Amino acid sequence: MKPIIPKGGFFAAKYRKQNLDDLEHRLKESGAQTLTLHDKGLVLGVWKEFPGQGLWFDKNALVVYDLDLTNEAELLKIVDLSHSEKPDTGYLLWSLYRKFGLDFLDRLRGAFGFALWDGEKDNLLVATDPYGIKPVVYSHRSGGLIAASRIKHIFLAPDISREIDPEAIYHYLFFQAICSPVSIYKDIRKLESGKAIYLQNDSLKEFVHYDIRYQPDTALSESHWIKTIQQELEKAVNVYVPLSTPEKTGCFLSGGTDSSSVIGYYRKLTGRPAKTFSIGFNEAKYNELDYAHIASHHFGTEQNDYYVTPLDVLNLIDALPRIYDEPFANASVVPAYYCASMARESGVEVLLGGDGGDEIFGGNERYVTNLVFERYFLLPRALRTLLLEPLLEKFPDVGPIYKASRYIRRANMRNPARFFSYNLLAETDPSEIFQPEYLAKLDTNCFINLAKSHYDLAAPAHDTDRLLYIDMKFTITDNDLRKVTQMVEAAGVRVRYPFLDRDLVDFTATIPPTLKVKPGKNRYIFKQAMEGFLPHEIIKKTKHGMGLPIALWFKKDSRLLELLNNTLFRSVPLITEYVRPEFINKMKSAFEADSTSYYGDNLWVLLMLELWLQKG
């Protein structure tokens, strides 16, 4: 099965003075349903690939949308539409807007991206959901506003520059993705999760309609949290169970706690075995199928397995620059696609994923590592600054002394710099990596500065919660959701995320962070809550996820190695506009000499950037 290049979603453009005929023609040629009001300078379009994508209009109102609301029945009651024939979802949004003004956004649950035009005020509202499940991008210039679900949609408008943003390249190389509000193009911005923009009289205003606020309740006992976590997680899964028929619904199953919890509650709520889909590898270090089978056996699921091979990478890799409208290097796109493709071939139309659990319950090892650094400050300040640190400076930086010095250096960093300090770009002098001409255009603190802005916004929360907040903005919105949603759509399937149910996320923000992460223990209270529900082996397993053994395959598979060499080392790659050839060659030598996956994984990042620059 060949991947589909996803294009479903909406388009909205509001101009002050513009001939709209060419734009309307381009939209129609691309397969969009369109509506144009020439006297208002307004063009709307929608590409309908999945349910929930549409266009609604009335005399003085237009709504174009890409939605997957979970509380539509409740919303219909609020505006007294539940007793009539089910209206178009665009009319529902318009009715809510008329009743509550901009505050209606706070009543929406689920995933949404849309544009709404109010003809009486001649303003255009564009919004995305609290976690950016339905992405929105936009371009605002003196001529007006263009907003859409995808970057490729924006380029249907005339005169949008394709000049690359230097900051975006740095984001990508630092994080393997480009973090909102930055996009790969200078003229285009990503609308950050939980935000909306509002155009009136050529003036654009951005505002927050939702944000996570950490307000832990420290007066409650562990037993209370254990019981309540079970109840709230079951409620969250139950939000999604009625939205699709069991025959057409499947679940990702990695064998981790999150995906296993989803299938467990799905079985409990429906009384039917879930259809589960898992990925394996012939490389034992990366293969997690044993755990998936434990969870499947425990909950009695209809289990399906697929083993990903190097050939699968080769069959998919050419499509990736077109599936993703900007460079994206999370190698887990490959297993995500083949897992979703297997589900589609089994008749599944909707998949439930476990994404978000780590970021709301404290599941990443980096949170535990941060506590290790914090313990350094339990030592008396005089001992640290007058004895230990000066003493270590006098000894050679090798062996245990090197490890101690490295620990102290990182401990003395302020978050979020410490949180990202293991990154290759954080540990290397930028002049060794980047071309001088590129460096001259760049603030190499751009990524950390953006991370710090999120870290500061989460204040006065505990340090652990502030790091969770950064990961909700970066790892969830700009990496994991982009990875899963795009690849699932490329397989012709939709995906939903029970752990990102807004009520569940808000509930977890009340759990004390010291119960989420303890020294040496990630997601502590969540695991306590899941004891007796999940198999013990699942709770105790080391976190792995849906990784790809790409570094190993570069060494073992001659076809992948040839692709790598032909792309990066047998000509002058396009990435040398940004990255020094000497650094690329240094990475290759280190990869050939190293037995870990570190350098091979970084070569994948360079490879994907080069392929995107060539083909994207």
XYZ file of N, CA and C in Angstrom, residues 349-584:
708
model
N -10.899 2.267 10.645
C -10.944 3.646 10.165
C -10.476 4.659 11.200
N -10.485 4.262 12.474
C -10.068 5.150 13.568
C -9.151 4.366 14.510
N -8.013 4.974 14.850
C -7.086 4.391 15.811
C -7.034 5.252 17.067
N -6.952 4.599 18.216
C -6.726 5.294 19.479
C -5.255 5.150 19.842
N -4.608 6.281 20.171
C -3.186 6.274 20.518
C -2.972 6.673 21.962
N -1.824 6.300 22.506
C -1.505 6.600 23.892
C -0.657 7.840 24.083
N -0.483 8.634 23.055
C 0.378 9.816 23.157
C -0.163 10.792 24.194
N 0.756 11.394 24.935
C 0.398 12.377 25.950
C 0.551 11.880 27.371
N 0.535 10.577 27.567
C 0.615 10.050 28.919
C 1.898 10.419 29.642
N 3.023 10.360 28.931
C 4.301 10.713 29.555
C 4.317 12.155 30.020
N 3.723 13.027 29.227
C 3.822 14.456 29.484
C 2.818 14.945 30.526
N 1.799 14.164 30.830
C 0.868 14.584 31.876
C 1.101 13.845 33.189
N 1.691 12.643 33.111
C 1.930 11.867 34.327
C 3.407 11.781 34.708
N 4.312 12.358 33.909
C 5.722 12.370 34.272
C 6.451 11.093 33.899
N 6.305 10.648 32.644
C 6.851 9.355 32.252
C 8.224 9.360 31.633
N 8.759 10.513 31.271
C 10.062 10.532 30.607
C 11.198 10.499 31.625
N 12.260 9.769 31.296
C 13.395 9.645 32.209
C 14.080 10.992 32.452
N 13.914 11.930 31.540
C 14.552 13.239 31.706
C 14.047 13.955 32.953
N 12.787 13.679 33.346
C 12.259 14.301 34.560
C 12.954 13.736 35.801
N 13.234 12.427 35.765
C 13.960 11.790 36.867
C 15.392 12.306 36.913
N 16.006 12.429 35.750
C 17.379 12.942 35.673
C 17.464 14.350 36.238
N 16.460 15.159 35.968
C 16.460 16.521 36.496
C 16.495 16.518 38.032
N 15.794 15.571 38.654
C 15.827 15.481 40.117
C 17.207 15.069 40.625
N 17.919 14.258 39.830
C 19.289 13.880 40.205
C 20.168 15.124 40.289
N 20.018 16.020 39.345
C 20.796 17.266 39.374
C 20.363 18.159 40.533
N 19.077 18.169 40.828
C 18.594 19.006 41.924
C 19.160 18.565 43.270
N 19.487 17.288 43.392
C 20.009 16.791 44.674
C 21.372 17.402 45.007
N 22.076 17.859 44.000
C 23.382 18.493 44.230
C 23.240 19.695 45.167
N 22.090 20.366 45.060
C 21.906 21.589 45.843
C 21.462 21.308 47.276
N 21.336 20.020 47.614
C 21.116 19.664 49.014
C 22.406 19.779 49.818
N 23.547 19.763 49.097
C 24.825 19.969 49.776
C 24.943 21.430 50.205
N 25.614 21.690 51.320
C 25.813 23.081 51.738
C 26.511 23.894 50.656
N 26.074 25.124 50.491
C 26.622 25.970 49.433
C 28.136 26.122 49.567
N 28.618 26.288 50.780
C 30.063 26.449 50.982
C 30.824 25.225 50.504
N 30.268 24.044 50.771
C 30.927 22.804 50.335
C 30.982 22.744 48.813
N 29.931 23.185 48.169
C 29.877 23.135 46.706
C 30.835 24.143 46.069
N 30.737 25.391 46.512
C 31.433 26.472 45.799
C 32.852 26.726 46.296
N 33.115 26.376 47.532
C 34.450 26.657 48.086
C 35.361 25.451 48.101
N 34.789 24.259 47.995
C 35.625 23.062 48.062
C 35.515 22.197 46.814
N 34.333 21.653 46.561
C 34.187 20.678 45.474
C 34.533 21.260 44.108
N 33.897 22.355 43.741
C 34.080 22.887 42.397
C 35.510 23.381 42.155
N 36.132 24.133 43.093
C 37.534 24.515 42.873
C 38.469 23.307 42.843
N 38.178 22.292 43.651
C 39.032 21.104 43.705
C 39.005 20.345 42.385
N 37.815 20.169 41.824
C 37.689 19.420 40.575
C 38.398 20.123 39.422
N 38.451 21.451 39.467
C 39.120 22.195 38.403
C 40.625 21.931 38.370
N 41.190 21.463 39.473
C 42.635 21.236 39.554
C 43.053 19.865 39.012
N 42.090 18.958 38.815
C 42.420 17.609 38.375
C 42.167 17.447 36.879
N 42.863 16.486 36.255
C 42.625 16.223 34.827
C 41.174 15.799 34.594
N 40.615 16.248 33.474
C 39.211 16.001 33.169
C 39.040 14.635 32.508
N 39.331 13.570 33.228
C 39.238 12.204 32.701
C 38.614 11.304 33.762
N 38.075 10.148 33.288
C 37.554 9.132 34.194
C 36.475 9.673 35.119
N 36.497 9.236 36.395
C 35.488 9.673 37.363
C 35.486 11.188 37.571
N 36.675 11.819 37.442
C 36.737 13.279 37.591
C 35.926 13.956 36.490
N 36.029 13.420 35.267
C 35.268 13.975 34.154
C 33.764 13.861 34.415
N 33.338 12.677 34.895
C 31.923 12.476 35.172
C 31.432 13.418 36.269
N 32.249 13.583 37.315
C 31.864 14.480 38.402
C 31.786 15.930 37.923
N 32.771 16.342 37.118
C 32.774 17.714 36.596
C 31.563 17.955 35.690
N 31.267 16.950 34.877
C 30.125 17.076 33.958
C 28.817 17.188 34.745
N 28.709 16.376 35.792
C 27.510 16.417 36.627
C 27.345 17.798 37.260
N 28.417 18.326 37.816
C 28.338 19.625 38.488
C 28.049 20.743 37.487
N 28.675 20.648 36.308
C 28.427 21.672 35.290
C 26.952 21.699 34.903
N 26.362 20.536 34.708
C 24.950 20.498 34.326
C 24.051 20.889 35.500
N 24.410 20.470 36.682
C 23.607 20.835 37.845
C 23.540 22.347 38.004
N 24.629 23.026 37.676
C 24.673 24.479 37.826
C 23.976 25.227 36.695
N 23.569 24.502 35.651
C 22.776 25.139 34.595
C 21.365 25.406 35.111
N 20.770 26.459 34.626
C 19.376 26.731 34.946
C 18.491 26.072 33.901
N 17.388 25.518 34.343
C 16.422 25.007 33.371
C 15.776 26.182 32.629
N 15.444 25.980 31.341
C 15.420 24.719 30.623
C 16.719 24.349 29.911
N 17.779 25.169 30.033
C 19.036 24.830 29.366
C 19.538 23.469 29.838
N 19.418 23.199 31.144
C 19.862 21.899 31.646
C 19.052 20.757 31.039
N 17.756 20.968 30.884
C 16.843 19.951 30.371
C 17.252 19.479 28.979
N 17.824 20.407 28.187
C 18.220 20.083 26.813
C 19.732 19.976 26.652
N 20.463 19.867 27.771
C 21.916 19.978 27.703
C 22.606 18.769 27.091
N 21.903 17.645 26.946
C 22.526 16.462 26.342
C 22.438 16.483 24.817
N 21.818 17.490 24.275
C 21.670 17.606 22.830
C 23.026 17.862 22.163
N 23.227 17.300 20.991
C 24.483 17.473 20.256
C 24.799 18.949 20.034
N 23.806 19.739 19.653
C 24.056 21.157 19.398
C 24.369 21.907 20.684
N 23.817 21.448 21.807
C 24.092 22.103 23.081
C 25.500 21.820 23.571
N 26.075 20.709 23.126
C 27.388 20.292 23.618
C 28.525 20.656 22.674
N 28.204 21.236 21.533
C 29.209 21.501 20.509
C 29.260 22.986 20.167
N 30.448 23.503 19.974
C 30.620 24.892 19.560
C 29.936 25.098 18.203
N 29.002 26.058 18.103
C 28.295 26.262 16.837
C 29.218 26.473 15.644
N 30.389 27.077 15.861
C 31.304 27.321 14.745
C 31.860 26.023 14.167
N 31.827 24.934 14.938
C 32.257 23.632 14.425
C 31.194 22.994 13.551
N 29.950 23.378 13.751
C 28.831 22.743 13.048
C 28.384 23.544 11.831
N 28.261 24.863 11.993
C 27.555 25.661 11.000
C 28.494 26.516 10.157
N 28.031 26.791 8.946
C 28.751 27.672 8.045
C 28.752 29.098 8.615
N 29.849 29.824 8.454
C 29.916 31.191 9.000
C 28.808 32.095 8.479
N 28.467 31.965 7.182
C 27.433 32.820 6.600
C 26.074 32.552 7.250
N 25.814 31.291 7.546
C 24.556 30.939 8.203
C 24.557 31.434 9.649
N 25.655 31.242 10.343
C 25.747 31.688 11.736
C 25.528 33.196 11.860
N 25.964 33.933 10.861
C 25.819 35.392 10.911
C 24.351 35.824 10.901
N 23.459 34.954 10.383
C 22.035 35.276 10.319
C 21.263 34.747 11.525
N 21.943 34.092 12.432
C 21.263 33.246 13.414
C 21.586 33.633 14.842
N 20.595 33.587 15.695
C 20.798 33.625 17.139
C 20.767 32.174 17.611
N 21.897 31.643 18.017
C 21.962 30.224 18.395
C 21.247 29.935 19.712
N 20.725 30.949 20.344
C 19.902 30.745 21.538
C 18.414 30.693 21.210
N 18.077 30.672 19.923
C 16.674 30.811 19.532
C 15.811 29.681 20.098
N 16.318 28.455 20.064
C 15.515 27.347 20.577
C 15.368 27.439 22.095
N 16.481 27.640 22.791
C 16.431 27.719 24.255
C 15.606 28.912 24.710
N 15.682 30.019 23.985
C 14.875 31.181 24.349
C 13.385 30.879 24.251
N 13.005 30.132 23.215
C 11.600 29.748 23.085
C 11.202 28.793 24.208
N 12.086 27.827 24.501
C 11.823 26.913 25.616
C 11.694 27.684 26.924
N 12.545 28.693 27.116
C 12.503 29.486 28.346
C 11.203 30.280 28.444
N 10.689 30.740 27.322
C 9.431 31.487 27.365
C 8.304 30.599 27.872
N 8.302 29.316 27.465
C 7.305 28.377 27.978
C 7.563 28.059 29.453
N 8.812 27.853 29.783
C 9.188 27.562 31.172
C 8.733 28.694 32.089
N 8.910 29.917 31.642
C 8.509 31.071 32.440
C 6.984 31.194 32.526
N 6.296 30.857 31.428
C 4.830 30.945 31.426
C 4.205 29.983 32.432
N 4.875 28.851 32.646
C 4.337 27.849 33.570
C 4.538 28.225 35.030
N 5.368 29.230 35.296
C 5.599 29.680 36.673
C 4.273 30.156 37.271
N 4.075 30.007 38.583
C 5.058 29.587 39.595
C 5.065 28.093 39.878
N 4.764 27.275 38.881
C 4.682 25.833 39.104
C 6.030 25.255 39.534
N 5.979 24.076 40.124
C 7.164 23.302 40.496
C 7.999 23.019 39.248
N 9.295 22.867 39.422
C 10.201 22.659 38.288
C 9.761 21.475 37.423
N 9.336 20.381 38.038
C 8.891 19.217 37.261
C 7.711 19.577 36.376
N 6.719 20.271 36.914
C 5.563 20.660 36.110
C 5.950 21.631 35.000
N 6.912 22.487 35.265
C 7.343 23.431 34.225
C 8.011 22.692 33.065
N 8.718 21.608 33.366
C 9.314 20.791 32.303
C 8.242 20.000 31.565
N 7.240 19.522 32.292
C 6.110 18.859 31.641
C 5.419 19.824 30.677
N 5.301 21.077 31.082
C 4.651 22.097 30.253
C 5.427 22.298 28.952
N 6.748 22.390 29.055
C 7.565 22.527 27.840
C 7.327 21.336 26.917
N 7.292 20.140 27.484
C 7.094 18.955 26.650
C 5.692 18.905 26.048
N 4.706 19.442 26.734
C 3.374 19.514 26.133
C 3.386 20.442 24.920
N 4.187 21.501 24.983
C 4.247 22.452 23.874
C 5.137 21.939 22.739
N 6.273 21.346 23.086
C 7.239 20.924 22.066
C 7.050 19.461 21.667
N 7.241 18.561 22.639
C 7.247 17.125 22.319
C 5.886 16.658 21.840
N 4.821 17.119 22.487
C 3.486 16.698 22.059
C 3.050 17.440 20.799
N 2.910 18.757 20.878
C 2.333 19.506 19.756
C 3.183 19.421 18.498
N 4.482 19.636 18.627
C 5.310 19.804 17.434
C 6.083 18.560 17.014
N 6.016 17.499 17.819
C 6.749 16.292 17.441
C 5.829 15.074 17.409
N 5.368 14.620 18.559
C 4.615 13.366 18.596
C 3.313 13.429 17.806
N 2.542 14.507 17.980
C 1.279 14.594 17.245
C 1.502 14.734 15.755
N 2.508 15.503 15.368
C 2.816 15.630 13.937
C 3.202 14.260 13.373
N 4.025 13.548 14.135
C 4.468 12.222 13.692
C 3.281 11.295 13.472
N 2.474 11.114 14.499
C 1.419 10.110 14.441
C 0.298 10.540 13.496
N -0.200 11.757 13.649
C -1.353 12.179 12.854
C -1.060 12.128 11.367
N 0.087 12.655 10.960
C 0.407 12.684 9.532
C 0.560 11.279 8.953
N 1.217 10.392 9.697
C 1.454 9.051 9.152
C 0.176 8.220 9.149
N -0.672 8.424 10.140
C -1.951 7.721 10.160
C -2.818 8.197 8.988
N -2.832 9.505 8.748
C -3.592 10.016 7.610
C -3.005 9.537 6.287
N -1.687 9.382 6.230
C -1.046 8.863 5.015
C -1.458 7.422 4.741
N -1.931 6.736 5.779
C -2.440 5.376 5.611
C -3.957 5.358 5.402
N -4.590 6.535 5.390
C -6.025 6.613 5.155
C -6.860 6.373 6.397
N -6.303 6.637 7.573
C -6.980 6.393 8.844
C -6.979 7.691 9.646
N -7.892 7.793 10.623
C -7.879 8.893 11.583
C -7.343 8.397 12.922
N -6.899 9.331 13.769
C -6.372 8.954 15.082
C -6.950 9.878 16.143
N -7.182 9.315 17.328
C -7.654 10.080 18.481
C -6.770 9.765 19.675
N -6.698 10.721 20.621
C -5.745 10.622 21.725
C -6.449 10.779 23.071
N -6.886 9.678 23.695
C -7.597 9.787 24.979
C -6.811 10.480 26.083
N -5.471 10.330 26.098
C -4.686 10.982 27.139
C -4.655 12.504 26.958
N -5.092 12.987 25.803
C -5.158 14.427 25.571
C -6.587 14.946 25.653
N -7.475 14.160 26.269
C -8.775 14.705 26.619
C -8.551 15.870 27.579
N -9.135 17.001 27.277
C -8.823 18.207 28.050
C -9.135 18.044 29.538
N -10.245 17.401 29.872
C -10.593 17.246 31.281
C -9.570 16.377 32.007
N -9.022 15.375 31.323
C -7.986 14.550 31.941
C -6.708 15.357 32.150
N -6.305 16.117 31.140
C -5.095 16.934 31.267
C -5.243 17.923 32.420
N -6.391 18.575 32.496
C -6.610 19.539 33.573
C -6.591 18.852 34.942
N -7.142 17.644 35.003
C -7.092 16.898 36.262
C -5.650 16.607 36.677
N -4.825 16.171 35.735
C -3.445 15.819 36.096
C -2.651 17.031 36.563
N -3.087 18.229 36.149
C -2.406 19.444 36.603
C -2.653 19.717 38.080
N -3.586 18.967 38.707
C -3.834 19.120 40.146
C -3.067 18.086 40.966
N -2.419 17.120 40.309
C -1.639 16.109 41.031
C -0.310 16.718 41.457
N 0.090 16.575 42.709
C 1.384 17.121 43.124
C 2.517 16.552 42.278
N 3.402 17.408 41.785
C 4.501 16.925 40.933
C 5.419 15.941 41.655
N 5.498 16.040 42.979
C 6.325 15.101 43.741
C 5.735 13.706 43.760
N 4.471 13.557 43.345
C 3.878 12.236 43.182
C 3.989 11.748 41.732
N 4.112 12.673 40.809
C 4.308 12.267 39.418
C 5.709 11.685 39.233
N 6.705 12.395 39.730
C 8.104 11.978 39.558
C 8.795 12.012 40.913
N 9.371 10.892 41.284
C 10.168 10.798 42.512
C 11.602 10.450 42.131
N 12.573 10.667 43.023
C 13.950 10.254 42.715
C 14.006 8.785 42.303
N 14.466 8.557 41.075
C 14.587 7.198 40.558
C 13.296 6.588 40.062
N 12.177 7.324 40.103
C 10.888 6.748 39.727
C 10.094 7.734 38.875
N 9.913 7.405 37.606
C 9.044 8.233 36.772
C 7.597 7.746 36.916
N 6.665 8.595 36.566
C 5.215 8.375 36.652
C 4.828 7.514 37.863
N 5.311 7.912 39.019
C 5.141 7.114 40.239
C 3.671 6.853 40.563
N 2.863 7.903 40.707
C 1.493 7.709 41.167
C 0.636 7.040 40.094
N 0.954 7.270 38.839
C 0.228 6.595 37.764
C 0.452 5.093 37.838
N 1.670 4.675 38.033
C 1.964 3.238 38.126
C 1.301 2.625 39.358
N 1.279 3.380 40.445
C 0.576 2.886 41.623
C -0.913 2.680 41.309
N -1.477 3.599 40.558
C -2.898 3.500 40.215
C -3.184 2.323 39.292
N -2.226 1.994 38.432
C -2.446 0.940 37.440
C -2.087 -0.463 37.946
N -1.510 -0.548 39.144
C -1.241 -1.868 39.736
C -2.557 -2.620 39.908
N -2.565 -3.862 39.440
C -3.777 -4.670 39.529
C -4.669 -4.551 38.310
N -4.447 -3.484 37.518
C -5.204 -3.340 36.265
C -4.335 -3.736 35.082
N -3.127 -3.180 35.020
C -2.177 -3.566 33.986
C -1.345 -4.752 34.462
N -0.853 -5.574 33.547
C 0.084 -6.637 33.933
C 1.306 -6.045 34.621
N 1.781 -6.734 35.649
C 2.914 -6.228 36.425
C 4.140 -6.000 35.543
N 4.348 -6.873 34.554
C 5.513 -6.734 33.670
C 5.482 -5.418 32.883
N 4.282 -4.976 32.520
C 4.133 -3.723 31.779
C 4.497 -2.540 32.672
N 4.049 -2.582 33.913
C 4.306 -1.475 34.832
C 5.799 -1.358 35.132
N 6.489 -2.475 35.218
C 7.901 -2.468 35.617
C 8.859 -2.326 34.441
N 8.358 -2.425 33.225
C 9.258 -2.404 32.073
C 9.928 -1.050 31.898
N 11.083 -1.054 31.260
C 11.775 0.183 30.919
C 11.109 0.809 29.707
N 10.934 2.128 29.757
C 10.287 2.814 28.643
C 11.101 2.672 27.370
N 10.404 2.398 26.254
C 11.111 2.282 24.975
C 10.404 3.047 23.873
N 9.108 2.765 23.665
C 8.390 3.478 22.607
C 8.505 2.776 21.273
N 8.263 3.508 20.205
C 8.219 2.935 18.862
C 9.458 3.369 18.082
N 10.642 3.118 18.662
C 11.886 3.538 18.025
C 12.205 2.750 16.770
N 13.114 3.277 15.979
C 13.536 2.628 14.738
C 15.039 2.370 14.815
N 15.488 1.154 14.531
C 16.928 0.856 14.612
C 17.702 1.361 13.401
N 17.518 2.627 13.084
C 18.074 3.148 11.830
C 19.593 3.162 11.851
N 20.211 3.460 12.996
C 21.671 3.485 13.061
C 22.237 2.100 12.775
N 21.620 1.088 13.342
C 22.047 -0.290 13.099
C 21.831 -0.671 11.638
N 20.716 -0.251 11.077
C 20.428 -0.598 9.682
C 21.364 0.114 8.713
N 21.801 1.323 9.038
C 22.783 1.995 8.186
C 24.049 1.141 8.066
N 24.378 0.412 9.115
C 25.584 -0.425 9.082
C 25.320 -1.806 8.476
N 24.117 -2.320 8.669
C 23.834 -3.693 8.241
C 23.265 -3.804 6.835
N 22.529 -2.792 6.409
C 21.809 -2.895 5.148
C 22.518 -2.073 4.077
N 22.990 -2.724 3.046
C 23.784 -2.042 2.014
C 22.960 -1.013 1.252
N 21.655 -1.254 1.112
C 20.811 -0.323 0.356
C 20.620 0.986 1.128
N 20.397 0.889 2.430
C 20.263 2.103 3.232
C 21.584 2.857 3.321
N 22.678 2.119 3.442
C 23.991 2.770 3.487
C 24.281 3.474 2.166
N 23.896 2.859 1.073
C 24.098 3.485 -0.237
C 23.272 4.770 -0.349
N 22.030 4.732 0.132
C 21.200 5.929 0.128
C 21.858 7.029 0.947
N 22.359 6.689 2.113
C 23.018 7.665 2.974
C 24.238 8.259 2.278
N 25.078 7.402 1.719
C 26.305 7.880 1.063
C 25.999 8.711 -0.175
N 25.048 8.250 -0.984
C 24.719 8.979 -2.215
C 24.109 10.342 -1.919
N 23.395 10.435 -0.800
C 22.701 11.680 -0.474
C 23.612 12.690 0.209
N 24.463 12.214 1.112
C 25.249 13.133 1.939
C 26.734 13.198 1.607
N 27.297 12.163 0.935
C 28.756 12.075 0.873
C 29.344 11.932 -0.521
N 28.535 11.809 -1.571
C 29.109 11.623 -2.902
C 28.849 12.800 -3.816
N 28.395 13.877 -3.259
C 28.203 15.124 -4.013
C 28.231 16.247 -2.988
N 27.845 17.430 -3.400
C 27.778 18.549 -2.459
C 26.326 18.684 -2.023
N 25.995 18.217 -0.828
C 24.592 18.261 -0.409
C 24.116 19.692 -0.173
N 22.825 19.895 -0.328
C 22.236 21.215 -0.140
C 22.371 21.702 1.298
N 22.460 20.779 2.239
C 22.556 21.201 3.643
C 23.869 21.900 3.949
N 24.849 21.819 3.037
C 26.112 22.521 3.296
C 25.959 24.041 3.196
N 24.779 24.511 2.785
C 24.497 25.941 2.914
C 24.421 26.325 4.391
N 24.107 25.337 5.222
C 23.943 25.582 6.655
C 24.999 24.867 7.507
N 25.292 23.629 7.152
C 26.163 22.776 7.963
C 27.510 22.603 7.270
N 28.569 22.730 8.023
C 29.913 22.610 7.449
C 30.153 21.175 6.952
N 30.728 21.013 5.749
C 31.041 19.657 5.258
C 31.963 18.906 6.209
N 32.871 19.628 6.851
C 33.800 18.980 7.779
C 33.039 18.333 8.938
N 31.981 18.975 9.385
C 31.201 18.411 10.491
C 30.440 17.172 10.028
N 29.883 17.216 8.825
C 29.163 16.056 8.297
C 30.104 14.861 8.185
